[in-house]
Short mmCIF file of C-alpha atoms and ligand atoms in Angstrom, two decimals:
data_model
loop_
_atom_site.label_atom_id
_atom_site.label_comp_id
_atom_site.label_asym_id
_atom_site.label_seq_id
_atom_site.Cartn_x
_atom_site.Cartn_y
_atom_site.Cartn_z
CA MET V 212 -14.11 -10.35 26.85
CA ARG V 213 -11.94 -8.99 24.09
CA HIS V 214 -11.67 -11.09 20.97
CA GLY V 215 -8.22 -9.81 20.25
CA LEU V 216 -8.77 -8.58 16.70
CA VAL V 217 -9.38 -4.90 17.32
CA LYS V 218 -6.78 -3.07 19.34
CA ALA V 219 -7.34 0.30 20.92
CA LEU V 220 -7.46 3.22 18.53
CA ILE V 221 -5.46 6.17 19.77
CA ILE V 222 -6.25 9.64 18.44
CA LEU V 223 -3.02 11.54 17.81
CA PRO V 224 -3.91 14.53 15.63
CA SER V 225 -1.43 15.65 12.98
CA PRO V 226 -1.55 19.24 11.69
CA ASN V 227 -0.49 18.02 8.24
CA PHE V 228 -3.72 17.80 6.24
CA ASP V 229 -6.05 19.89 4.10
CA GLU V 230 -9.28 19.60 2.12
CA ARG V 231 -9.83 16.72 -0.25
CA GLY V 232 -10.46 17.47 -3.91
CA ALA V 233 -12.10 14.12 -4.63
CA ALA V 234 -13.90 11.19 -3.07
CA VAL V 235 -11.87 8.30 -1.67
CA TRP V 236 -11.05 5.90 -4.52
CA CYS V 237 -7.93 4.08 -3.39
CA LEU V 238 -6.16 2.78 -0.31
CA VAL V 239 -2.37 3.21 -0.14
CA LEU V 240 -0.30 1.06 2.22
CA HIS V 241 3.15 2.16 3.36
CA TYR V 242 5.86 1.19 5.77
CA THR V 243 7.27 3.92 7.97
CA GLY V 244 10.91 3.24 7.07
CA MET V 245 12.24 4.73 10.30
CA ARG V 246 14.12 3.26 13.25
CA SER V 247 11.05 3.23 15.53
CA GLY V 248 7.33 3.78 15.51
CA ALA V 249 7.76 6.68 17.93
CA ALA V 250 10.14 8.42 15.52
CA ALA V 251 7.68 7.93 12.67
CA LEU V 252 4.76 9.29 14.71
CA ALA V 253 6.80 12.35 15.68
CA ARG V 254 7.67 13.05 12.06
CA LEU V 255 4.11 12.51 10.80
CA CYS V 256 2.87 15.07 13.36
CA ASP V 257 5.66 17.61 12.81
CA PRO V 258 4.35 20.67 10.92
CA ALA V 259 7.84 21.25 9.46
CA ALA V 260 7.92 17.78 7.89
CA LYS V 261 4.72 18.38 5.91
CA VAL V 262 3.94 14.65 5.78
CA SER V 263 1.19 12.62 7.40
CA SER V 264 -1.08 9.62 6.97
CA HIS V 265 -4.55 8.83 8.14
CA TYR V 266 -3.34 5.95 10.29
CA VAL V 267 -0.21 4.44 11.75
CA VAL V 268 -0.18 0.81 12.89
CA GLU V 269 2.48 -0.19 15.40
CA GLU V 270 4.18 -3.59 15.41
CA ASP V 271 2.07 -4.60 18.44
CA GLY V 272 -1.11 -3.82 16.49
CA THR V 273 -1.95 -0.49 18.14
CA VAL V 274 -3.67 1.85 15.66
CA PHE V 275 -3.08 5.61 15.75
CA SER V 276 -5.51 7.92 13.97
CA LEU V 277 -3.68 11.06 12.80
CA VAL V 278 -5.96 12.57 10.15
CA ASP V 279 -9.73 12.14 9.74
CA GLU V 280 -10.58 10.18 6.59
CA GLY V 281 -12.65 13.13 5.38
CA PHE V 282 -9.50 15.18 4.88
CA ARG V 283 -6.45 14.84 2.66
CA ALA V 284 -3.37 13.46 4.39
CA TRP V 285 0.04 13.94 2.79
CA HIS V 286 1.43 10.44 2.30
CA ALA V 287 1.62 9.54 -1.39
CA GLY V 288 3.43 12.52 -2.92
CA VAL V 289 3.95 12.44 -6.67
CA SER V 290 1.95 9.36 -7.61
CA TYR V 291 -0.18 7.70 -10.28
CA TRP V 292 -2.61 4.79 -10.59
CA ARG V 293 -5.01 3.88 -13.40
CA GLY V 294 -4.94 7.28 -15.06
CA ILE V 295 -5.17 9.34 -11.87
CA SER V 296 -2.24 11.45 -10.60
CA GLY V 297 -1.72 12.98 -7.18
CA LEU V 298 -3.39 10.27 -5.15
CA ASN V 299 -3.48 12.13 -1.82
CA ASP V 300 -6.68 13.73 -3.04
CA CYS V 301 -8.54 10.45 -3.44
CA SER V 302 -6.88 8.01 -1.05
CA VAL V 303 -6.68 6.86 2.52
CA GLY V 304 -3.10 6.22 3.65
CA ILE V 305 -1.91 3.74 6.27
CA GLU V 306 1.66 3.79 7.58
CA ILE V 307 2.72 0.40 8.91
CA VAL V 308 5.60 0.51 11.36
CA ASN V 309 8.66 -1.29 9.96
CA PRO V 310 12.27 -0.07 9.71
CA GLY V 311 12.14 -0.66 5.98
CA HIS V 312 14.89 -1.45 3.51
CA GLU V 313 17.10 1.34 4.84
CA PHE V 314 17.14 0.38 8.53
CA GLY V 315 16.67 -3.41 8.61
CA TYR V 316 13.59 -4.57 6.74
CA ARG V 317 11.87 -7.39 8.60
CA GLY V 318 8.71 -9.45 8.46
CA PHE V 319 5.48 -7.88 9.68
CA PRO V 320 4.23 -9.48 12.95
CA ASP V 321 0.91 -11.35 12.75
CA VAL V 322 -0.68 -9.15 15.40
CA GLN V 323 0.20 -6.08 13.34
CA MET V 324 -1.19 -7.62 10.15
CA ARG V 325 -4.46 -8.58 11.83
CA SER V 326 -4.82 -5.01 13.02
CA VAL V 327 -4.07 -3.57 9.55
CA LEU V 328 -6.57 -6.02 8.06
CA GLN V 329 -9.38 -4.90 10.37
CA LEU V 330 -8.54 -1.27 9.69
CA CYS V 331 -8.60 -1.86 5.91
CA LEU V 332 -11.91 -3.72 6.06
CA GLY V 333 -13.42 -0.79 7.95
CA ILE V 334 -12.12 1.72 5.40
CA LEU V 335 -13.41 -0.39 2.50
CA GLY V 336 -16.79 -0.46 4.20
CA ARG V 337 -16.92 3.33 4.46
CA HIS V 338 -15.73 4.24 0.94
CA GLU V 339 -16.15 3.05 -2.65
CA VAL V 340 -12.72 1.57 -3.23
CA PRO V 341 -12.38 -1.09 -5.95
CA ALA V 342 -10.36 -4.10 -4.78
CA ARG V 343 -7.72 -3.41 -7.44
CA ASN V 344 -7.15 0.05 -5.98
CA VAL V 345 -5.68 -1.32 -2.76
CA VAL V 346 -2.05 -0.59 -3.54
CA GLY V 347 1.38 -0.12 -2.07
CA HIS V 348 3.23 3.16 -2.17
CA SER V 349 5.71 1.50 -4.55
CA ASP V 350 2.85 0.65 -6.93
CA VAL V 351 1.93 4.31 -7.29
CA ALA V 352 5.45 5.80 -7.11
CA PRO V 353 7.69 3.02 -8.48
CA ASP V 354 10.59 5.31 -9.35
CA ARG V 355 10.81 6.66 -5.78
CA LYS V 356 9.43 4.15 -3.29
CA GLN V 357 9.83 0.53 -2.17
CA ASP V 358 7.20 0.35 0.56
CA PRO V 359 5.55 -1.65 2.01
CA GLY V 360 7.87 -4.07 0.21
CA GLU V 361 8.06 -7.71 -0.77
CA LEU V 362 7.57 -9.02 2.79
CA PHE V 363 4.08 -7.53 3.00
CA PRO V 364 1.55 -10.42 2.81
CA TRP V 365 -0.58 -9.17 -0.09
CA ARG V 366 -1.91 -12.65 -0.82
CA TRP V 367 -3.10 -13.11 2.78
CA PHE V 368 -4.89 -9.75 2.60
CA ALA V 369 -6.56 -10.54 -0.73
CA GLU V 370 -7.81 -13.86 0.65
CA ARG V 371 -9.53 -11.84 3.39
CA GLY V 372 -11.19 -9.27 1.15
CA VAL V 373 -8.49 -6.59 0.84
CA GLY V 374 -6.94 -6.17 -2.60
CA VAL V 375 -6.51 -8.62 -5.47
CA TRP V 376 -4.24 -11.60 -6.02
CA THR V 377 -3.67 -14.38 -8.50
CA ASP V 378 -1.38 -17.40 -8.51
CA ASP V 379 -1.91 -17.81 -12.25
CA PHE V 380 0.69 -17.52 -14.96
CA LEU V 381 -0.78 -17.07 -18.42
CA ALA V 382 1.00 -17.10 -21.77
CA PRO V 383 3.08 -13.90 -21.80
CA GLY V 384 2.06 -11.23 -24.25
CA ASP V 385 2.53 -7.48 -24.22
CA TRP V 386 3.62 -7.36 -20.60
CA MET V 387 4.16 -3.61 -20.46
CA GLY V 388 0.66 -3.24 -21.86
CA ASP V 389 -0.55 -5.56 -19.11
CA LEU V 390 1.18 -3.48 -16.42
CA ALA V 391 -0.40 -0.33 -17.84
CA ALA V 392 -3.83 -1.99 -17.83
CA ILE V 393 -3.33 -3.07 -14.22
CA GLY V 394 -2.63 0.57 -13.33
CA TYR V 395 1.10 1.30 -13.39
CA ALA V 396 2.69 4.46 -14.81
CA THR V 397 4.57 2.73 -17.61
CA ARG V 398 6.10 6.00 -18.82
CA LEU V 399 8.53 5.62 -15.87
CA PRO V 400 11.73 3.55 -16.22
CA ALA V 401 10.73 -0.03 -17.03
CA ALA V 402 12.99 -1.64 -14.41
CA ASP V 403 11.34 0.45 -11.66
CA VAL V 404 7.84 -0.42 -12.81
CA VAL V 405 8.67 -4.12 -13.12
CA ARG V 406 10.28 -4.18 -9.68
CA ALA V 407 7.21 -2.51 -8.13
CA PHE V 408 4.93 -5.06 -9.79
CA GLN V 409 7.13 -7.89 -8.53
CA ARG V 410 7.21 -6.56 -4.95
CA HIS V 411 3.43 -6.75 -4.90
CA PHE V 412 2.47 -9.67 -7.14
CA LEU V 413 5.60 -11.84 -7.48
CA PRO V 414 7.53 -11.21 -4.27
CA GLU V 415 9.77 -14.26 -4.67
CA ASN V 416 11.23 -12.73 -7.85
CA VAL V 417 12.07 -9.05 -7.26
CA THR V 418 14.64 -8.51 -9.98
CA GLY V 419 13.48 -5.54 -12.04
CA VAL V 420 13.74 -7.77 -15.10
CA GLY V 421 10.68 -8.40 -17.23
CA ASP V 422 11.31 -12.14 -17.52
CA GLU V 423 8.97 -14.98 -18.48
CA VAL V 424 7.42 -15.49 -15.02
CA THR V 425 6.88 -11.77 -14.52
CA ALA V 426 5.20 -11.42 -17.89
CA GLY V 427 3.16 -14.54 -17.16
CA ARG V 428 1.95 -13.23 -13.80
CA ALA V 429 1.14 -9.84 -15.35
CA ALA V 430 -0.98 -11.60 -17.97
CA GLY V 431 -2.65 -13.66 -15.24
CA LEU V 432 -3.51 -10.60 -13.19
CA ARG V 433 -4.76 -8.63 -16.19
CA ASP V 434 -7.03 -11.54 -17.05
CA LEU V 435 -8.36 -11.72 -13.47
CA LEU V 436 -9.17 -7.99 -13.52
CA LYS V 437 -10.93 -8.30 -16.84
CA THR V 438 -13.14 -11.17 -15.78
CA GLY V 439 -13.45 -10.64 -12.04
ZN1 ZN W 937 5.32 5.35 1.70
#
């Protein structure tokens, strides 16, 4: 009898990959941002598009494997996290089917999230990825990307062993310093960096403004990472 957590994995090879230059060190979550999962899969396997990901997870929870984890997929583009640039080299990328902000952003179905969770737990079991290096595309490319966006249930994932989360607000200090310590590229426009942080860690307040609650949450997260 199936327990319903692990859906079939469908191998759908993409030609868009090459050799890795580094060991896997982070996990980057995306949304597809296209009208359908089929359209996204076609694009991620099109040699002319020169984009790919290791996995695609459909809204019904079906997982497609496009690129072997041992190779470099082309999902993150120009990117940065915790002092490292060009994260394709050292990451596994998952594309989660959702139309995204451009085509009607909507909540991620539970069955899809359970499937992504199982996939992430497997990846974290196969590679040395610190919990704080489970990031969204917007975290690592805040001036260019919004995915997977503020509807992605980061807290639910962290409670199940994928990523980090805090509900704490601490006394605000040097909040840009806190964002840099967390991992963000703070040389980029501040409003973009703040909005990316909010999409992930303060999704009820995505304003791009470094206000009191944002600074307080940044301080809370920095403290968690220091002690945890
Ligand atoms: Zn993306």
